[in-house]
Amino acid sequence: QEQLVESGGGLVQPGGSLRLSCTASGSALDYYAIGWFRQAPGKEREGVSCIDSKDGITLYTDSVKGRFTISRDHAKNTLYLQMNSLKPEDTAVYYCASGYTFGSNWMSDLVHWGQGTQVTVSS
């Protein structure tokens, strides 16, 4: 069964760091685009970052550029999101996902996504 499970969320102070992990079972990460999106209360889903599995090209939404880094460990079948210099506006549930379309519209064609992990940035 293909499944994605996120972990690593929590409560952190502004300026702090967290590393999110997304562990896949089966071939859940073996898709063209894999990445992270988030959803804050009362807001729409927002794509945070994604990787082109074929060429390793990465994309980030403007608000996290220079602060977040997406990476993948093939041996562990795991996707990561290193988040530094966290801000209160980063507070959201973070989901990892995989799908067929890479690019700015990568969320339009998702195949798998996990249950999410809560990230709260607050003093």
Coordinates of C-alpha atoms in Angstrom, one line a residue:
Q1 CA 0.0 0.0 0.0
E2 CA 1.4 3.4 -0.9
Q3 CA 1.3 5.8 2.0
L4 CA 3.0 9.0 3.2
V5 CA 3.5 9.7 6.9
E6 CA 4.7 13.1 8.1
S7 CA 6.5 13.8 11.4
G8 CA 8.7 16.4 13.1
G9 CA 6.2 19.2 13.7
G10 CA 5.8 21.0 17.0
L11 CA 5.9 24.3 18.8
V12 CA 8.9 26.5 18.2
Q13 CA 9.7 30.1 19.0
P14 CA 10.1 32.7 16.2
G15 CA 13.6 32.3 14.7
G16 CA 13.8 28.7 15.6
S17 CA 14.2 25.6 13.4
L18 CA 12.3 22.4 12.7
R19 CA 13.0 19.5 10.3
L20 CA 9.9 17.7 8.9
S21 CA 10.2 14.2 7.7
C22 CA 7.9 12.3 5.3
T23 CA 8.3 8.6 5.2
A24 CA 6.9 6.7 2.3
S25 CA 5.7 3.1 2.1
G26 CA 5.7 1.4 -1.2
S27 CA 6.2 3.7 -4.1
A28 CA 4.4 6.7 -2.7
L29 CA 7.4 9.0 -3.5
D30 CA 8.1 7.5 -6.9
Y31 CA 6.3 10.3 -8.8
Y32 CA 7.5 13.1 -10.9
A33 CA 6.8 15.8 -8.4
I34 CA 7.2 15.4 -4.6
G35 CA 6.9 18.2 -2.1
W36 CA 5.3 19.9 0.8
F37 CA 2.2 22.1 1.1
R38 CA 0.6 23.7 4.1
Q39 CA -2.7 24.9 5.3
A40 CA -3.4 27.4 8.0
P41 CA -6.7 27.8 9.7
G42 CA -9.2 29.6 7.5
K43 CA -6.8 29.7 4.6
E44 CA -6.4 27.7 1.4
R45 CA -3.7 25.2 0.8
E46 CA -0.4 26.7 -0.2
G47 CA 2.4 25.0 -2.0
V48 CA 5.7 25.4 0.0
S49 CA 8.3 23.5 -2.0
C50 CA 8.6 20.6 -4.5
I51 CA 11.3 18.6 -6.2
D52 CA 11.4 17.3 -9.8
S53 CA 12.3 13.7 -9.1
K54 CA 13.9 13.3 -12.5
D55 CA 16.3 16.3 -12.5
G56 CA 16.4 17.3 -8.9
I57 CA 15.2 20.8 -9.6
T58 CA 13.6 22.5 -6.6
L59 CA 10.9 25.2 -6.3
Y60 CA 10.0 27.3 -3.3
T61 CA 7.2 29.7 -2.6
D62 CA 8.6 33.2 -2.3
S63 CA 7.8 33.5 1.4
V64 CA 10.1 30.6 2.4
K65 CA 13.0 31.1 0.0
G66 CA 16.3 31.2 1.8
R67 CA 14.8 29.8 4.9
F68 CA 13.4 26.3 3.9
T69 CA 15.3 23.5 2.2
I70 CA 13.7 20.4 0.7
S71 CA 15.7 17.2 0.3
R72 CA 15.2 13.5 -0.3
D73 CA 16.9 10.4 1.0
H74 CA 16.3 7.7 -1.6
A75 CA 17.8 5.0 0.7
K76 CA 15.4 5.8 3.5
N77 CA 12.5 6.5 1.1
T78 CA 12.0 9.8 3.0
L79 CA 11.4 13.4 2.1
Y80 CA 12.6 16.2 4.3
L81 CA 11.8 19.9 4.8
Q82 CA 14.4 21.8 6.9
M83 CA 12.8 25.0 8.2
N84 CA 15.0 27.7 9.6
S85 CA 14.3 31.3 10.8
L86 CA 10.7 30.3 11.4
K87 CA 8.0 33.1 11.6
P88 CA 4.6 33.1 13.2
E89 CA 3.1 33.2 9.7
D90 CA 4.6 29.8 9.0
T91 CA 2.2 28.3 11.5
A92 CA 0.1 25.6 9.7
V93 CA -0.4 22.0 9.2
Y94 CA 2.2 20.7 6.8
Y95 CA 1.6 17.9 4.4
C96 CA 3.9 16.0 2.1
A97 CA 2.6 14.9 -1.3
S98 CA 3.4 13.3 -4.6
G99 CA 2.0 13.7 -8.0
Y100 CA 2.4 13.9 -11.8
T101 CA 3.0 17.6 -12.5
F102 CA 6.1 19.5 -11.6
G103 CA 6.1 23.3 -11.6
S104 CA 4.1 26.2 -10.1
N105 CA 0.9 24.1 -10.5
W106 CA 2.3 20.9 -9.0
M107 CA -0.6 20.7 -6.5
S108 CA -3.1 20.4 -9.3
D109 CA -2.4 16.7 -10.0
L110 CA -1.6 15.1 -6.6
V111 CA -1.8 11.3 -6.2
H112 CA -0.8 10.9 -2.5
W113 CA -0.6 13.1 0.5
G114 CA -0.3 12.4 4.2
Q115 CA -2.3 13.3 7.3
G116 CA -0.1 16.3 8.1
T117 CA 2.0 17.5 11.0
Q118 CA 1.2 20.7 12.9
V119 CA 3.8 23.4 13.0
T120 CA 3.2 26.3 15.5
V121 CA 5.5 29.2 15.7
S122 CA 4.9 31.3 18.7
S123 CA 6.6 32.9 21.7

